GROMACS .gro file of N, CA, C and O in nm:
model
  288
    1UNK      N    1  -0.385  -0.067  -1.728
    1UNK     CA    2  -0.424  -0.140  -1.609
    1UNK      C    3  -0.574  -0.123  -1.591
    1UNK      O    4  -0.632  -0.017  -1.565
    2UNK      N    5  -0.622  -0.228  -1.605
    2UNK     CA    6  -0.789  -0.239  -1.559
    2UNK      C    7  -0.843  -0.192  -1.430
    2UNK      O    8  -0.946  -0.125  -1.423
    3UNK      N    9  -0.770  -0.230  -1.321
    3UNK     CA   10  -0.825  -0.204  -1.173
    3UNK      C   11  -0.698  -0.170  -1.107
    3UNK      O   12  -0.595  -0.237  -1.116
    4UNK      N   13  -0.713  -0.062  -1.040
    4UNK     CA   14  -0.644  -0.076  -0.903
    4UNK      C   15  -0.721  -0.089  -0.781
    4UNK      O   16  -0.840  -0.075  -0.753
    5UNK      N   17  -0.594  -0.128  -0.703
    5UNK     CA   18  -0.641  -0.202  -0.574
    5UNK      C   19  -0.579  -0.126  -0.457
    5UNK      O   20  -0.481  -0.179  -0.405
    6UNK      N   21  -0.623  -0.007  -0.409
    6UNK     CA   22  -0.550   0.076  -0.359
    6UNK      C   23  -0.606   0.076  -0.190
    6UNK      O   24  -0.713   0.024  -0.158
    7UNK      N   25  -0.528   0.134  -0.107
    7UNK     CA   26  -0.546   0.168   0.027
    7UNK      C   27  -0.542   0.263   0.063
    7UNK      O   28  -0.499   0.326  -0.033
    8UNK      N   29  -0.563   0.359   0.175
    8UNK     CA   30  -0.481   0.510   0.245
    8UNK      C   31  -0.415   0.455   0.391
    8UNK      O   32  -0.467   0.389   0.481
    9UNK      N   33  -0.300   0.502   0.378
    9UNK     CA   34  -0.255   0.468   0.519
    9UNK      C   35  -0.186   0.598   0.594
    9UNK      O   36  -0.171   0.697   0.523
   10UNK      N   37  -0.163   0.602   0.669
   10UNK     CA   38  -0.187   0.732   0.757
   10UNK      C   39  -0.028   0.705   0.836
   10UNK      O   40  -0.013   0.662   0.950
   11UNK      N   41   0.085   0.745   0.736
   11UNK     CA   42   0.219   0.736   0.786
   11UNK      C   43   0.308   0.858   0.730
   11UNK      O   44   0.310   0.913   0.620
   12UNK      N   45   0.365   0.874   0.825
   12UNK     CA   46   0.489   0.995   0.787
   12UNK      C   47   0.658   0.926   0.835
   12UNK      O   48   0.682   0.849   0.928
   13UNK      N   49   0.722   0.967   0.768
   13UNK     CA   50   0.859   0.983   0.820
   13UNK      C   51   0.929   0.818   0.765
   13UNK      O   52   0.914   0.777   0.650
   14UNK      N   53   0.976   0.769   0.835
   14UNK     CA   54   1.041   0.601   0.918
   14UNK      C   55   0.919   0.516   0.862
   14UNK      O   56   0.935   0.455   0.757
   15UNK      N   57   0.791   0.509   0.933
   15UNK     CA   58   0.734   0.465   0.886
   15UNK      C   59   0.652   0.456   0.768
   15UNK      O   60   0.606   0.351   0.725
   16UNK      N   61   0.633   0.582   0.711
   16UNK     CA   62   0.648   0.541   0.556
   16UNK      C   63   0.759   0.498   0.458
   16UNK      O   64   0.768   0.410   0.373
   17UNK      N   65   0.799   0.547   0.480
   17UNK     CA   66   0.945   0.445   0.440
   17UNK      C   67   0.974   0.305   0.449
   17UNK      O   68   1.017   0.259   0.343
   18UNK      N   69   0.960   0.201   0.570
   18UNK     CA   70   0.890   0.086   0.609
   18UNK      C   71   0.779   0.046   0.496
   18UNK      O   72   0.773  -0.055   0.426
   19UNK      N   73   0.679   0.182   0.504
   19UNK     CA   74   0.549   0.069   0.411
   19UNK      C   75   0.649   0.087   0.289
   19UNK      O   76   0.721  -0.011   0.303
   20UNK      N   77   0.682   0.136   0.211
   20UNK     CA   78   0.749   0.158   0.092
   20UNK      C   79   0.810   0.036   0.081
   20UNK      O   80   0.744  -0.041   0.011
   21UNK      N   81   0.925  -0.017   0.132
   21UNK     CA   82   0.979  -0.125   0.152
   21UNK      C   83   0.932  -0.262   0.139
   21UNK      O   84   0.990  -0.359   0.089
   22UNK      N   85   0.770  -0.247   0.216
   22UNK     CA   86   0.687  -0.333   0.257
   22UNK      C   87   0.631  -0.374   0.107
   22UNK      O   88   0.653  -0.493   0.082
   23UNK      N   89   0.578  -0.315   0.024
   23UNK     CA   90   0.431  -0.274  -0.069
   23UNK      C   91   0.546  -0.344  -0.135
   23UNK      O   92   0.521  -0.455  -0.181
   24UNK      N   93   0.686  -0.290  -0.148
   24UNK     CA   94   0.758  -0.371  -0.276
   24UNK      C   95   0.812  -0.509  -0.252
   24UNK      O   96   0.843  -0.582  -0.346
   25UNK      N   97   0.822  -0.543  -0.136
   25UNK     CA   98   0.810  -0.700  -0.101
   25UNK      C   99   0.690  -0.800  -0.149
   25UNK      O  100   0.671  -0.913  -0.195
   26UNK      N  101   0.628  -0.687  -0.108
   26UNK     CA  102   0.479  -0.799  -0.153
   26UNK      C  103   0.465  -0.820  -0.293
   26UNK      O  104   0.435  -0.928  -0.342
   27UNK      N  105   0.489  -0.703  -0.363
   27UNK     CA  106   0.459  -0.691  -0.511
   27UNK      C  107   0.549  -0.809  -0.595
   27UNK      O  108   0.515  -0.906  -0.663
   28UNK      N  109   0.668  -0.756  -0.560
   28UNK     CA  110   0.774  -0.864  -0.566
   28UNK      C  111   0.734  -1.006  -0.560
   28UNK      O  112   0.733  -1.065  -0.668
   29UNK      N  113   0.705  -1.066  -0.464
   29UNK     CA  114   0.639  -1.180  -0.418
   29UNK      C  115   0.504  -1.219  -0.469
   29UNK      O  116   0.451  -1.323  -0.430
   30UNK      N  117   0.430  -1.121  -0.576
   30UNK     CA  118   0.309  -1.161  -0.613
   30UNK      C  119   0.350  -1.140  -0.780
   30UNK      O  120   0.252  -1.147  -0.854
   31UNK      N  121   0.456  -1.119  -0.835
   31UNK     CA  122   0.514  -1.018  -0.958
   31UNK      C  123   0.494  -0.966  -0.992
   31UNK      O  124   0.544  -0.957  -1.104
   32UNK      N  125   0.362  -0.823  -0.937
   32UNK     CA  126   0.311  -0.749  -0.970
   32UNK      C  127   0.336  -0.640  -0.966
   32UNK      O  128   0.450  -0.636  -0.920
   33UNK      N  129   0.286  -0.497  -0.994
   33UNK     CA  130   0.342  -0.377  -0.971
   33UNK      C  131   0.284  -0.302  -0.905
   33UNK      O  132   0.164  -0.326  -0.899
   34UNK      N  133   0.327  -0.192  -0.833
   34UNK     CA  134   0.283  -0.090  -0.707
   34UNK      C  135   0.330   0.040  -0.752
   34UNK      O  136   0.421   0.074  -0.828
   35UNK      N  137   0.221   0.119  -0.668
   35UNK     CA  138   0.304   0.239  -0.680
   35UNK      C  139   0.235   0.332  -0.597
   35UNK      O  140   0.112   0.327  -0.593
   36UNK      N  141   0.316   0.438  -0.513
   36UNK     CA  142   0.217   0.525  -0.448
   36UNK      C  143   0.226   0.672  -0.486
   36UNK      O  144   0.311   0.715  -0.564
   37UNK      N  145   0.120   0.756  -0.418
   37UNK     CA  146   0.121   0.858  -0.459
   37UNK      C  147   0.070   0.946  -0.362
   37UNK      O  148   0.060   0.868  -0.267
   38UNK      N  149   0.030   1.058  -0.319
   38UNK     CA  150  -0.040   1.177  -0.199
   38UNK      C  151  -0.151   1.170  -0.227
   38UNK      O  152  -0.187   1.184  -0.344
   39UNK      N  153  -0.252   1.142  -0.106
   39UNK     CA  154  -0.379   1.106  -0.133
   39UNK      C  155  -0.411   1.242  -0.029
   39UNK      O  156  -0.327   1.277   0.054
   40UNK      N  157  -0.536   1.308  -0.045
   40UNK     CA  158  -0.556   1.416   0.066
   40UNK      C  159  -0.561   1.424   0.184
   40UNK      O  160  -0.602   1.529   0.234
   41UNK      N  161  -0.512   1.299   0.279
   41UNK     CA  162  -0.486   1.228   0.379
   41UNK      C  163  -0.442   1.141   0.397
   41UNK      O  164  -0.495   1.038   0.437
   42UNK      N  165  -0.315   1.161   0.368
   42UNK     CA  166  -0.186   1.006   0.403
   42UNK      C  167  -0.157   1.002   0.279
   42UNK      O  168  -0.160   1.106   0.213
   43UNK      N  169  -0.125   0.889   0.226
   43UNK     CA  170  -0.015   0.833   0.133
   43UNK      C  171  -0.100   0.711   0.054
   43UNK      O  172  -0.125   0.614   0.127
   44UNK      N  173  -0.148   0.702  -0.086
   44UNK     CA  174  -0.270   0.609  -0.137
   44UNK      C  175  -0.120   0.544  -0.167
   44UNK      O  176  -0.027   0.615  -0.206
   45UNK      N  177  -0.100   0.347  -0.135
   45UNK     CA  178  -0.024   0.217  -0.188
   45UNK      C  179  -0.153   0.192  -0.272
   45UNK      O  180  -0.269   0.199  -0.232
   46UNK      N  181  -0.098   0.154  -0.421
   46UNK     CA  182  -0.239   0.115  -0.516
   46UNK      C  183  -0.121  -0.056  -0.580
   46UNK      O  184  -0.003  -0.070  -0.614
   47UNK      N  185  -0.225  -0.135  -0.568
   47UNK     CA  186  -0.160  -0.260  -0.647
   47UNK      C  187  -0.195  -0.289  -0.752
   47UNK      O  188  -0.269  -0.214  -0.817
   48UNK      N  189  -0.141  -0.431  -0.807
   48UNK     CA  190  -0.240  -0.458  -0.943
   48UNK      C  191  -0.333  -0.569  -0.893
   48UNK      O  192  -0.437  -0.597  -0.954
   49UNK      N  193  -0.297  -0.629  -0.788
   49UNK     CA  194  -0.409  -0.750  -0.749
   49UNK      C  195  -0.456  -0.728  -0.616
   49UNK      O  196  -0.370  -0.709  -0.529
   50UNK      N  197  -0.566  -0.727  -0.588
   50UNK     CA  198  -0.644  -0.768  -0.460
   50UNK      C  199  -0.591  -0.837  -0.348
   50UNK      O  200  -0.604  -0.808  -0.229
   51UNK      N  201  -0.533  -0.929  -0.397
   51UNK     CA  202  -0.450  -1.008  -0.290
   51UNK      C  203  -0.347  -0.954  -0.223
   51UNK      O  204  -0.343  -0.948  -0.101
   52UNK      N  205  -0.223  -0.895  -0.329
   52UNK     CA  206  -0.126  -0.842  -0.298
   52UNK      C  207  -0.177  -0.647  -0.205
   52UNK      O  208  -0.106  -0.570  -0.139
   53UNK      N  209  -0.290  -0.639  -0.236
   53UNK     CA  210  -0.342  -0.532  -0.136
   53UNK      C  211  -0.359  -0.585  -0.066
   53UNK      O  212  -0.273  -0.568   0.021
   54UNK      N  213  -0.448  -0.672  -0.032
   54UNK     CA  214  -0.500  -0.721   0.150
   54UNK      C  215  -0.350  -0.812   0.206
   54UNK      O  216  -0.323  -0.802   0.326
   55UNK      N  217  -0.292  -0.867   0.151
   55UNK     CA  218  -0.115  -0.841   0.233
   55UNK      C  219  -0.050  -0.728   0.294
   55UNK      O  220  -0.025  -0.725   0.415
   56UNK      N  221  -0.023  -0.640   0.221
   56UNK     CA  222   0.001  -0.529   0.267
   56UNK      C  223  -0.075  -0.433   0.361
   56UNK      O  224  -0.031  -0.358   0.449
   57UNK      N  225  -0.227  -0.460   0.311
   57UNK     CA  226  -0.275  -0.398   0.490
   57UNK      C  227  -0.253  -0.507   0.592
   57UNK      O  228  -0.246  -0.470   0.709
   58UNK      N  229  -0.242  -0.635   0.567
   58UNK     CA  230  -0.185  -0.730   0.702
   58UNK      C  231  -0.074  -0.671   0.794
   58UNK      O  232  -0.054  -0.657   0.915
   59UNK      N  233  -0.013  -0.644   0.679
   59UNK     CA  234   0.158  -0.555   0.733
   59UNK      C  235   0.158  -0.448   0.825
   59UNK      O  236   0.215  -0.425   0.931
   60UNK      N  237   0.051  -0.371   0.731
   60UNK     CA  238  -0.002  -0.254   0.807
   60UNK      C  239   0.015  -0.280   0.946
   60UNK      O  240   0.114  -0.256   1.016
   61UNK      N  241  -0.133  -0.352   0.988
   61UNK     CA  242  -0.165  -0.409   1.112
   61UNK      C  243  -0.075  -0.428   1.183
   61UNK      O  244  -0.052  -0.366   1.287
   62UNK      N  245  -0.003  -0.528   1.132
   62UNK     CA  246   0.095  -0.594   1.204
   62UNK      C  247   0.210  -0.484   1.300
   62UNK      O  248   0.259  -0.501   1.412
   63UNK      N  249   0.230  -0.338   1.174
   63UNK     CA  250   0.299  -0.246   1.193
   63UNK      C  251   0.261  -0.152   1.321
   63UNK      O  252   0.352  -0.097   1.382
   64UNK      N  253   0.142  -0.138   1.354
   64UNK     CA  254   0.059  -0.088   1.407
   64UNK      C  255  -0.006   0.074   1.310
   64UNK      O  256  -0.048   0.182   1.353
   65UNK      N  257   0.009   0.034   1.206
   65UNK     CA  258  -0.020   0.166   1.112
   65UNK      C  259  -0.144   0.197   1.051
   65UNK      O  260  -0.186   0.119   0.966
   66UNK      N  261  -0.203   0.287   1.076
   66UNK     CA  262  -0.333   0.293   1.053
   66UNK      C  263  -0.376   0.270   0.887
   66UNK      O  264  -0.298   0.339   0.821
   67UNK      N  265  -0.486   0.190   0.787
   67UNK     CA  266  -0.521   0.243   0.686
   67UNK      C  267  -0.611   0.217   0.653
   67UNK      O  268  -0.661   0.127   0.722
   68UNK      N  269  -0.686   0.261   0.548
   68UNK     CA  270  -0.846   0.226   0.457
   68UNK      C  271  -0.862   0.167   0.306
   68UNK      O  272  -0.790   0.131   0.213
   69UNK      N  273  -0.984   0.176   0.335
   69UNK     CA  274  -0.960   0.133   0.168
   69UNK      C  275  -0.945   0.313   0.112
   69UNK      O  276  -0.957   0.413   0.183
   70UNK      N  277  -0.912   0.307  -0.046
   70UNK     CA  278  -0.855   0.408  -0.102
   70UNK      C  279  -0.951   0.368  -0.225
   70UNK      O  280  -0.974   0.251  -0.252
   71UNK      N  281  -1.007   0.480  -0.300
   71UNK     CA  282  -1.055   0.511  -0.434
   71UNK      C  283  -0.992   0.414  -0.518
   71UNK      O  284  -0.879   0.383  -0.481
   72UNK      N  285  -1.036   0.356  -0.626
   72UNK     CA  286  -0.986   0.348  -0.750
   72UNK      C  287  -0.956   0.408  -0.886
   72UNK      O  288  -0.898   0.341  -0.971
   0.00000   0.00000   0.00000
């Protein structure tokens, strides 16, 4: 994989679980792949496309869940 397209979002419990759910809808819907991992504050969602990241922080938002951009 050339680039990831990653975020930090700042969820525990229910609501990470939700984004989990979320990240694979989108991915799904873009046919791309996701995957997360423990970032030293919150939980890094990394995609394979740009797009299918800035969806998923929409969600975020929408969720009321806090996140950033994340390293590549």
């Amino acid at each position: 994989m050339a680039k990831e397209h990653c975020l930090i979002v700042l969820a525990a419990g229910r609501k990470l679980d939700l984004l989990r759910g979320e990240a694979s809808r989108v991915a799904v819907a873009s046919k791309l792949g996701w995957w997360s991992d423990r970032a030293e504050v919150g939980t890094k969602f990394c995609f394979e496309d740009a797009t299918a990241k800035d969806n998923f922080a929409l969600a975020c938002d929408s969720f009321g869940i806090t996140c950033r951009e994340g390293s590549s």
